[in-house]
XYZ file of C-alpha atoms in Angstrom:
670
model
C 111.791 106.381 52.284
C 108.232 105.096 52.180
C 106.945 102.516 54.590
C 106.671 100.152 51.625
C 110.455 100.034 51.200
C 111.915 96.484 51.344
C 112.891 95.550 54.869
C 116.413 94.853 55.981
C 117.648 91.264 55.751
C 115.934 89.072 58.301
C 112.672 91.018 58.336
C 109.795 88.665 57.513
C 107.156 91.367 57.302
C 104.473 90.964 54.680
C 104.680 94.568 53.522
C 104.192 95.035 49.805
C 107.187 95.586 47.565
C 107.714 99.270 46.789
C 106.854 100.735 43.453
C 109.559 102.051 41.171
C 108.891 105.602 42.276
C 109.719 104.603 45.852
C 113.056 103.095 44.859
C 114.503 106.011 42.939
C 113.049 109.497 43.012
C 111.555 110.557 39.690
C 113.372 113.856 39.728
C 116.729 112.242 40.244
C 116.436 109.264 37.916
C 113.554 109.435 35.439
C 114.799 106.621 33.180
C 115.355 104.286 36.104
C 112.299 105.248 38.102
C 109.715 105.925 35.404
C 110.541 104.939 31.862
C 112.697 101.927 32.578
C 110.457 100.192 35.102
C 107.059 100.875 33.560
C 108.062 100.061 30.000
C 109.380 96.715 31.133
C 106.185 96.082 33.080
C 104.113 96.425 29.875
C 106.230 94.112 27.714
C 104.910 90.638 26.978
C 107.019 87.805 28.352
C 108.453 86.967 24.951
C 109.852 90.457 24.539
C 112.071 90.373 27.670
C 115.515 89.228 26.748
C 119.026 89.822 27.940
C 121.427 91.815 25.836
C 124.905 90.355 25.658
C 127.984 92.250 24.614
C 130.473 90.504 22.385
C 133.300 91.357 20.047
C 133.917 89.472 16.824
C 137.009 89.915 14.717
C 136.671 88.434 11.227
C 139.220 88.008 8.503
C 139.312 91.285 6.517
C 138.722 91.302 2.780
C 141.865 91.726 0.752
C 141.664 95.422 0.133
C 143.187 98.431 1.788
C 139.975 100.050 3.008
C 138.909 96.944 4.896
C 142.359 96.663 6.427
C 142.162 100.249 7.731
C 138.693 99.594 9.175
C 139.953 96.447 10.896
C 142.904 98.367 12.323
C 140.588 100.933 13.917
C 138.369 98.169 15.314
C 141.333 96.501 16.955
C 142.537 99.841 18.315
C 139.200 100.586 19.981
C 138.874 97.036 21.252
C 142.278 97.356 22.877
C 141.030 100.428 24.710
C 138.197 98.420 26.261
C 135.404 99.439 23.899
C 134.055 95.908 23.788
C 134.525 95.143 27.468
C 131.714 95.420 29.951
C 131.668 98.225 32.509
C 133.888 97.494 35.472
C 132.335 99.115 38.510
C 134.411 97.853 41.433
C 134.446 100.568 44.052
C 133.099 103.155 41.623
C 136.500 104.808 41.137
C 137.111 106.629 37.864
C 140.864 107.039 37.571
C 143.246 108.797 35.219
C 146.876 107.719 34.957
C 147.544 107.915 38.670
C 147.220 111.715 38.772
C 143.579 112.037 39.857
C 141.029 109.550 41.158
C 137.324 110.146 41.737
C 134.672 108.251 43.678
C 131.042 109.376 43.289
C 127.999 108.932 45.521
C 124.332 109.904 45.346
C 122.670 111.127 48.541
C 119.483 112.819 49.554
C 119.891 116.550 50.037
C 119.836 117.191 53.764
C 119.802 120.676 55.265
C 121.962 119.376 58.105
C 124.738 118.548 55.670
C 127.416 121.260 55.521
C 127.727 121.024 51.732
C 124.304 120.829 50.126
C 123.240 122.726 46.996
C 120.082 124.738 47.649
C 116.704 123.454 46.521
C 117.704 119.916 45.552
C 116.248 116.473 46.281
C 119.297 114.419 45.351
C 122.924 115.475 45.213
C 125.953 113.958 43.541
C 129.024 113.914 45.797
C 132.372 113.366 44.062
C 135.456 112.800 46.221
C 138.617 113.580 44.243
C 142.186 112.712 45.211
C 145.093 114.501 43.533
C 148.516 112.855 43.401
C 151.430 115.029 42.273
C 154.206 112.616 43.232
C 155.180 112.224 39.564
C 154.607 115.857 38.620
C 157.326 117.664 36.685
C 156.840 121.399 37.040
C 154.901 123.590 39.392
C 151.382 123.519 37.867
C 149.160 120.438 37.919
C 146.490 120.124 35.224
C 144.366 116.998 34.945
C 140.823 115.802 34.415
C 138.738 112.795 35.385
C 135.491 111.455 33.954
C 132.767 110.303 36.327
C 130.541 107.595 34.842
C 129.479 105.553 37.888
C 128.241 106.254 41.386
C 126.934 104.517 44.478
C 123.337 105.436 45.289
C 123.243 105.459 49.086
C 119.775 106.896 49.690
C 117.533 103.962 48.785
C 117.488 102.079 52.082
C 116.097 103.353 55.408
C 118.385 105.388 57.612
C 120.341 103.198 59.980
C 120.257 100.159 57.701
C 124.041 100.386 57.295
C 125.602 99.845 60.713
C 129.205 99.634 59.529
C 131.411 99.988 56.455
C 130.336 96.598 55.120
C 126.730 97.597 55.655
C 127.304 100.824 53.762
C 128.380 98.854 50.700
C 125.522 96.406 51.110
C 122.966 99.226 51.091
C 124.551 101.076 48.165
C 123.207 100.560 44.658
C 125.620 100.799 41.752
C 124.303 103.207 39.121
C 125.624 104.619 35.885
C 125.200 108.215 34.799
C 126.005 110.289 31.713
C 129.739 111.057 31.586
C 130.682 114.115 33.628
C 134.089 115.583 32.838
C 135.793 117.255 35.788
C 138.879 119.319 34.917
C 141.203 120.590 37.638
C 144.089 123.023 37.650
C 146.222 123.401 40.744
C 148.510 126.405 40.697
C 152.043 126.582 42.001
C 152.418 125.269 45.534
C 154.106 127.349 48.181
C 154.960 126.576 51.763
C 153.656 129.557 53.693
C 155.007 130.705 57.027
C 153.260 133.270 59.190
C 155.474 136.217 60.133
C 155.266 138.117 63.415
C 157.169 141.380 63.673
C 159.756 141.628 66.469
C 161.786 144.838 66.158
C 164.640 146.405 64.246
C 168.146 144.954 64.470
C 171.474 146.481 63.451
C 173.730 144.494 61.165
C 176.292 144.533 63.972
C 176.967 146.125 67.335
C 180.684 146.804 67.842
C 182.589 147.973 70.921
C 185.272 150.664 70.930
C 187.619 152.280 73.470
C 187.762 156.039 73.901
C 190.867 157.380 75.744
C 190.100 160.186 78.183
C 192.238 163.215 78.966
C 192.406 162.292 82.619
C 193.837 159.304 84.449
C 191.793 159.235 87.633
C 188.410 160.476 86.383
C 185.730 158.945 84.155
C 184.532 162.296 82.815
C 186.916 164.707 81.228
C 184.066 166.969 80.144
C 184.741 166.330 76.450
C 184.831 162.642 75.477
C 181.508 160.869 75.030
C 180.185 157.667 73.438
C 177.959 157.855 70.311
C 174.255 158.475 70.877
C 171.907 155.504 70.420
C 168.278 154.495 70.650
C 167.272 152.492 73.671
C 165.107 149.366 73.503
C 162.081 151.558 74.149
C 162.936 153.688 71.127
C 164.062 156.726 73.117
C 167.191 158.532 72.001
C 170.040 158.411 74.525
C 172.397 161.302 73.699
C 176.145 161.188 74.399
C 176.339 158.424 77.036
C 179.430 158.185 79.270
C 179.975 154.508 78.458
C 181.815 152.044 80.731
C 184.616 153.746 82.705
C 188.014 152.004 82.939
C 190.494 153.711 85.342
C 194.225 153.034 85.119
C 195.227 152.589 88.766
C 197.980 150.409 90.128
C 195.489 148.330 92.046
C 193.583 147.427 88.901
C 196.532 146.880 86.580
C 199.354 145.631 88.795
C 197.891 142.158 89.245
C 199.236 140.921 85.950
C 200.382 142.838 82.980
C 199.338 139.939 80.750
C 195.747 140.360 81.880
C 195.924 144.081 81.280
C 197.490 143.646 77.877
C 194.810 141.119 76.874
C 191.931 143.331 77.976
C 190.414 146.487 76.623
C 192.096 148.351 79.460
C 195.431 147.482 77.903
C 194.636 149.695 74.929
C 195.124 152.811 76.993
C 196.590 151.988 80.411
C 200.034 150.953 79.220
C 200.099 153.240 76.189
C 198.620 156.509 77.366
C 198.470 156.217 81.118
C 195.065 157.831 80.929
C 191.652 156.466 81.800
C 189.219 155.331 79.107
C 185.629 154.453 78.370
C 184.227 151.450 76.495
C 181.595 152.456 73.923
C 179.343 150.480 71.558
C 177.860 151.606 68.265
C 175.792 150.228 65.397
C 177.568 149.153 62.253
C 176.093 148.511 58.808
C 172.479 148.525 57.701
C 169.340 148.086 59.779
C 167.124 144.995 59.504
C 163.495 144.340 60.395
C 163.218 141.124 62.388
C 160.296 138.703 62.003
C 159.679 135.453 63.830
C 158.761 132.637 61.438
C 155.709 130.651 62.521
C 154.500 127.181 61.607
C 154.246 126.144 57.988
C 151.246 125.381 55.805
C 150.790 124.829 52.096
C 149.242 127.553 49.980
C 147.912 127.175 46.451
C 144.926 127.941 44.254
C 142.682 125.208 42.873
C 140.301 125.657 39.938
C 137.602 123.101 39.066
C 135.346 123.074 36.034
C 132.775 120.387 35.251
C 130.321 119.706 32.464
C 127.982 116.908 31.521
C 124.400 116.037 30.709
C 122.091 116.616 33.641
C 124.201 119.140 35.562
C 124.700 122.852 35.198
C 128.140 123.884 33.855
C 130.361 124.494 36.850
C 133.419 126.687 37.407
C 134.711 127.044 40.972
C 137.960 128.321 42.439
C 139.257 128.090 45.973
C 142.489 128.541 47.873
C 143.835 126.947 50.986
C 142.670 130.081 52.817
C 139.063 129.607 51.657
C 138.623 125.806 51.677
C 134.931 125.947 50.700
C 133.186 127.860 47.919
C 129.653 127.653 46.536
C 128.242 128.864 43.250
C 124.630 128.080 42.452
C 124.035 124.330 42.494
C 127.674 123.391 43.155
C 129.834 123.305 46.276
C 133.592 122.676 46.313
C 135.436 121.763 49.521
C 139.138 121.223 50.157
C 139.178 118.373 52.674
C 142.950 117.859 52.888
C 145.515 120.308 51.573
C 148.515 118.003 51.715
C 149.613 114.490 52.417
C 153.137 115.381 53.522
C 155.180 117.794 55.586
C 156.961 120.748 53.931
C 160.199 118.777 54.029
C 158.545 115.973 52.062
C 156.989 118.474 49.666
C 160.396 119.135 48.077
C 161.225 122.165 50.229
C 164.955 122.598 50.854
C 164.568 123.209 54.567
C 161.773 123.756 57.063
C 162.429 127.242 58.420
C 159.618 127.243 60.978
C 160.903 128.688 64.244
C 163.668 130.758 62.670
C 163.965 134.537 62.594
C 163.800 136.384 59.283
C 165.899 139.520 58.855
C 164.945 141.816 55.984
C 166.664 145.159 55.215
C 164.516 147.951 56.581
C 162.570 149.906 53.972
C 163.103 153.190 55.804
C 166.619 154.642 55.523
C 168.158 154.863 58.941
C 171.332 156.349 60.336
C 173.867 154.387 62.337
C 175.719 155.734 65.303
C 178.135 157.596 63.116
C 175.266 159.501 61.525
C 175.604 158.141 57.973
C 172.666 156.670 56.063
C 173.091 152.913 55.742
C 170.029 151.386 53.974
C 169.594 153.501 50.854
C 171.331 151.010 48.553
C 169.883 147.722 49.849
C 166.750 146.142 48.317
C 164.267 144.684 50.760
C 162.664 142.410 48.110
C 165.853 140.526 47.252
C 166.123 137.167 49.109
C 169.881 137.379 48.614
C 169.808 140.180 51.202
C 167.642 138.286 53.673
C 168.926 136.185 56.531
C 167.193 133.280 58.263
C 168.779 132.502 61.617
C 167.792 129.881 64.187
C 165.940 131.457 67.090
C 168.641 130.558 69.703
C 171.073 132.803 67.791
C 168.866 135.850 68.409
C 168.206 137.902 71.524
C 164.804 139.509 71.181
C 165.061 141.192 74.574
C 168.597 142.428 73.849
C 169.872 141.126 77.203
C 172.139 138.326 75.963
C 175.803 138.666 75.129
C 177.175 137.283 71.881
C 173.789 137.059 70.208
C 172.181 138.956 67.378
C 170.243 141.851 68.848
C 172.270 142.449 72.019
C 171.514 146.040 72.966
C 173.634 148.988 74.022
C 171.372 149.337 77.070
C 172.411 145.909 78.259
C 176.152 146.404 77.655
C 176.191 149.745 79.436
C 174.419 148.113 82.377
C 177.217 145.549 82.891
C 179.923 145.868 85.539
C 182.696 148.185 84.346
C 185.359 146.095 86.093
C 184.205 142.946 84.277
C 184.023 144.609 80.883
C 187.258 146.581 81.220
C 189.172 143.405 82.006
C 187.427 141.476 79.207
C 188.785 141.098 75.722
C 187.671 143.464 73.018
C 184.418 142.295 71.387
C 183.699 139.782 74.132
C 179.937 140.566 74.313
C 179.281 141.549 70.702
C 180.394 138.459 68.811
C 178.128 136.551 66.343
C 176.336 139.500 64.805
C 174.217 139.514 61.617
C 177.117 140.868 59.587
C 179.285 137.995 60.842
C 176.806 135.319 59.756
C 176.366 136.969 56.376
C 180.112 137.192 55.807
C 180.516 133.542 56.809
C 177.812 132.441 54.353
C 179.253 134.503 51.494
C 182.626 132.858 52.044
C 181.036 129.390 51.964
C 179.124 130.215 48.777
C 182.269 131.576 47.119
C 183.960 128.228 47.775
C 181.091 126.342 46.124
C 179.290 125.283 49.280
C 175.675 126.108 50.048
C 174.819 128.873 52.441
C 173.165 128.183 55.762
C 171.629 131.546 56.585
C 171.171 133.625 53.414
C 167.553 133.094 52.313
C 168.364 132.722 48.612
C 170.419 129.629 49.465
C 167.602 127.992 51.449
C 164.669 128.248 49.039
C 162.709 130.339 46.553
C 161.221 132.882 48.901
C 158.803 135.759 48.484
C 156.917 137.863 50.979
C 153.184 138.468 50.982
C 150.977 140.803 52.953
C 147.333 139.937 53.552
C 145.879 142.901 55.339
C 148.065 143.498 58.359
C 149.452 139.965 58.390
C 152.729 139.139 56.667
C 153.701 135.757 55.235
C 156.869 134.203 53.889
C 156.305 131.923 50.895
C 158.665 129.208 49.693
C 157.896 127.749 46.260
C 157.775 123.932 46.055
C 156.543 121.476 43.424
C 154.545 118.901 45.350
C 151.871 118.681 47.987
C 152.135 114.964 48.583
C 148.469 114.633 47.671
C 145.298 116.647 48.219
C 141.654 115.658 48.681
C 138.631 117.683 47.676
C 134.884 117.140 47.465
C 132.606 118.489 44.767
C 128.854 118.413 45.372
C 126.270 119.240 42.704
C 122.499 119.065 42.275
C 121.664 115.646 40.807
C 117.917 116.022 40.282
C 118.295 116.119 36.482
C 120.824 113.295 36.254
C 119.756 110.160 34.417
C 120.652 107.338 36.792
C 120.491 103.721 35.678
C 120.989 100.748 37.954
C 123.760 98.412 36.855
C 122.759 94.767 36.473
C 124.143 92.377 39.071
C 123.748 88.648 39.521
C 121.123 87.265 41.845
C 119.564 83.938 42.714
C 115.946 82.879 42.856
C 115.370 81.128 46.156
C 112.260 79.380 47.393
C 109.069 79.901 45.367
C 106.013 78.520 47.108
C 102.284 79.010 47.400
C 101.100 79.359 51.004
C 98.032 77.192 51.387
C 94.972 78.906 52.809
C 96.242 82.445 52.204
C 96.281 82.883 48.444
C 99.829 84.230 48.715
C 102.644 83.277 46.368
C 105.983 83.853 48.142
C 109.221 84.464 46.232
C 112.676 84.709 47.854
C 115.477 86.598 46.073
C 119.113 86.367 47.184
C 121.769 88.935 46.263
C 125.212 87.350 45.978
C 127.094 90.638 45.512
C 128.821 93.046 47.865
C 126.559 95.902 46.749
C 122.778 96.111 46.661
C 120.937 94.811 43.618
C 117.873 95.901 41.689
C 115.794 93.043 40.257
C 112.444 92.420 38.580
C 110.238 89.500 39.660
C 107.764 88.525 36.943
C 104.845 86.151 37.438
C 103.373 84.983 34.131
C 101.953 82.134 32.044
C 99.408 81.505 34.792
C 96.711 78.873 34.345
C 93.528 78.796 36.446
C 94.838 81.754 38.482
C 95.665 85.392 38.136
C 97.603 87.956 40.166
C 96.199 90.985 41.932
C 97.531 94.461 42.750
C 99.950 94.818 39.851
C 99.932 96.132 36.289
C 99.666 92.648 34.787
C 97.471 89.759 35.838
C 99.964 86.982 35.099
C 97.693 85.631 32.389
C 97.699 88.029 29.456
C 100.540 90.130 30.862
C 103.251 89.531 33.399
C 102.680 90.677 36.941
C 105.889 92.556 37.680
C 107.359 93.665 40.996
C 110.544 95.648 41.527
C 112.876 94.142 44.119
C 115.643 96.068 45.863
C 117.799 93.618 47.822
C 120.760 94.486 50.047
C 124.145 92.994 49.234
C 126.490 90.702 51.158
C 124.417 87.558 50.434
C 121.263 89.088 51.873
C 117.861 87.765 50.836
C 114.413 89.316 50.748
C 110.892 87.900 50.586
C 108.272 89.200 48.137
C 104.585 88.293 47.937
C 102.004 88.076 45.171
C 98.247 87.777 45.801
C 96.771 85.066 43.573
C 93.063 84.381 42.917
C 90.954 81.990 40.840
C 87.685 83.476 39.615
C 85.761 80.324 38.655
C 84.181 78.429 41.544
C 84.185 75.161 39.564
C 88.003 75.254 39.531
C 88.227 74.227 43.201
C 90.420 71.155 43.439
C 92.081 71.743 40.087
C 95.766 72.527 39.640
C 96.829 76.156 39.106
C 100.304 77.055 37.929
C 102.522 80.058 37.134
C 106.058 80.727 35.990
C 108.230 83.022 38.138
C 111.144 84.740 36.359
C 113.912 86.752 38.034
C 115.475 89.477 35.873
C 118.302 91.912 36.508
C 118.162 95.698 36.170
C 118.658 95.414 32.392
C 115.703 92.981 32.125
C 118.054 90.095 31.474
C 116.737 86.756 32.771
C 118.685 85.319 35.689
C 116.540 82.373 36.788
C 113.027 80.978 36.483
C 110.887 78.459 38.322
C 107.487 76.883 37.787
C 105.114 76.710 40.718
C 101.790 74.891 40.988
C 99.176 74.443 43.685
C 95.705 73.057 44.242
C 92.953 75.623 43.972
C 91.224 75.966 47.337
C 88.025 77.564 48.552
C 90.041 80.338 50.140
C 91.478 81.233 46.779
C 88.268 80.926 44.737
C 86.177 83.423 46.613
C 85.049 85.961 44.028
C 86.704 89.297 44.456
C 85.119 92.625 43.580
C 85.397 93.128 39.850
C 87.235 96.097 38.462
C 85.294 98.722 36.518
C 84.771 97.641 32.935
C 86.761 100.584 31.577
C 89.756 99.622 33.722
C 89.440 95.964 32.687
C 89.442 96.999 29.032
C 92.404 99.261 29.681
C 94.327 96.334 31.161
C 93.628 94.259 28.048
C 95.364 96.660 25.724
C 94.189 97.398 22.202
C 96.158 94.504 20.718
C 94.727 91.913 23.134
C 91.761 90.965 20.954
C 90.883 87.814 22.886
C 90.841 89.769 26.162
C 88.663 92.459 24.550
C 86.149 89.868 23.337
C 86.131 88.076 26.708
C 85.585 91.341 28.573
C 83.075 92.584 25.929
C 84.723 95.967 25.338
C 82.184 97.491 22.892
C 84.150 100.490 21.643
C 87.349 98.526 21.075
C 85.399 95.759 19.284
C 83.642 98.387 17.144
C 86.965 99.897 16.133
C 88.343 96.452 15.287
C 85.207 95.746 13.176
C 85.540 99.061 11.337
C 89.170 98.324 10.592
C 88.297 94.862 9.293
C 85.538 96.243 7.033
C 87.871 98.939 5.743
C 90.556 96.399 4.950
C 88.097 94.073 3.169
C 86.432 96.806 1.102
C 89.564 98.787 0.330
C 90.371 96.901 -2.954
C 86.787 97.286 -4.248
C 86.791 100.963 -3.382
C 90.043 101.526 -5.246
C 88.753 99.573 -8.263
C 85.484 101.534 -8.330
C 87.325 104.849 -8.159
C 89.606 103.741 -10.953
C 86.630 102.819 -13.179
C 84.916 106.136 -12.497
C 88.051 108.034 -13.419
C 88.462 105.897 -16.551
C 84.862 106.477 -17.703
C 85.049 110.225 -17.145
C 88.335 110.279 -19.015
C 86.870 108.422 -21.975
C 83.858 110.739 -22.130
C 86.135 113.742 -21.956
C 88.225 112.528 -24.862
C 85.088 111.826 -26.915
C 83.787 115.314 -26.251
C 87.066 116.893 -27.299
C 87.052 114.968 -30.555
């Protein structure tokens, strides 16, 4: 801002009040900065008046047409057509679905969201609320008609939130319609691949042909793939010998163990084998959750370029020409609060493998299972799964681990003691619960509406929900062509006094509002004095200054230089009327001030060039033109007076000439 900007409250500097161009940039607000201020400065005092809004409802005439007209008038009045603009905190709201708050700032290269090549920018903060939404798609629009201009005071003038309001000027702008469409919301979980898992790993006992040897040269366990992916062909398994020492301790123990399957029935030794059963699954760890959706914004209005922007939660900022759209907050709630059935973060997702695989028996097991059907997916808590394969009774326990266990321990254990709680078991348990009318706990189709998505090499699991709990976005657009108009606010005219010995007339203006106020101070109807350094002299025209005063009951001091040109007026009484007007030129207060003309105020000042003096008079100020002796203007006035006086005689003479020629013509024809 210029050095002539009004000082902050408490500054008693004698700096001149800024011109209108210093208050609002001409590019950003031509009506407010150029047309509005200067037109008002040239109006005579009698022309300035306040415009009041009022609604009158009269008794309709007794006919149907008048009744219909009255009905429409009442309908529009009920919608607030006759009410004044309510600014408040500059929020433009629509039925609780979307709310917008607009601000005007200077374009600053340091700002992360600034349209290129602008002087002023309009920043619109929009809040979406889908708490009452029915359906998955949110469509709404909001109209922006007001803003807070926050670039009129020097930087640092607002030290806190209250100061920010006090240095913000309320302005109106042409309606800008902002339409938004938020697509379906999905809770997205990042997937990290673990490994393949069999539906189940089952143990089995193979009876050997010998009693005292673990290798009869014929019997072998099924081949399998180790955890490293290497094929292990025909392993020997866990050897269980049938000796008296091992079985004579208690027959009950032997009968309850896997050894009992062959010791007391065949008398031969045996081996414990494990093999895959069912289909093969790909295992994925489920990461933390985040919301994913697409947001489209379109805006139109006078003074801005038509805008169409689209972003997603993956790309929270997009720019197109003079507009920037940012997603500041994707959600106001957790996935559980966003109407998701369950938060599956931290679980393990099992999806049927897309590549047909063979189990230990050699038969293909995945050819009939769809990998894109959530009814075939399982979501298990992470503690149920052994990623390393070295945990008994967990999903993913490996054949490597079982074959590494002590043969004595496993032979004396019950059948299936280390291979319980497999994927097939959880699936069967869930299907039984669903068949009885209860919800499943592990089958994905029972836990949500899931789909999978690949973005490059990264996989995601998506769960469709209806609500986000609220989102916040910011739209920034070039505001250089916007027509900004300051809203009128109330103010008070404080002390008005002439400072003896200085020729200065001091006027104090107090702003009684929370926000800053734009006022006009007019000095007019002066006698034996005139004002300097303004468009008017206070005698034939008002001397007008624009006053920008901070809010929160702040006051500001403004000065007018007054002179008396006639030396013989020393000791006489000079007087002027000071009028305070709001931004709409409506009078707020007025005071008369008088003082005794002193030598210090009667010192002749350098006269203005005659052409400029005549220009100040204006063509209609005939008395000023005669007093200043403006030859060309007086000559034009004289010519106009002569033309007006002689116009009737000229018309009469022309009419007589035409009549005579007509009579002679008729005589000649006869």
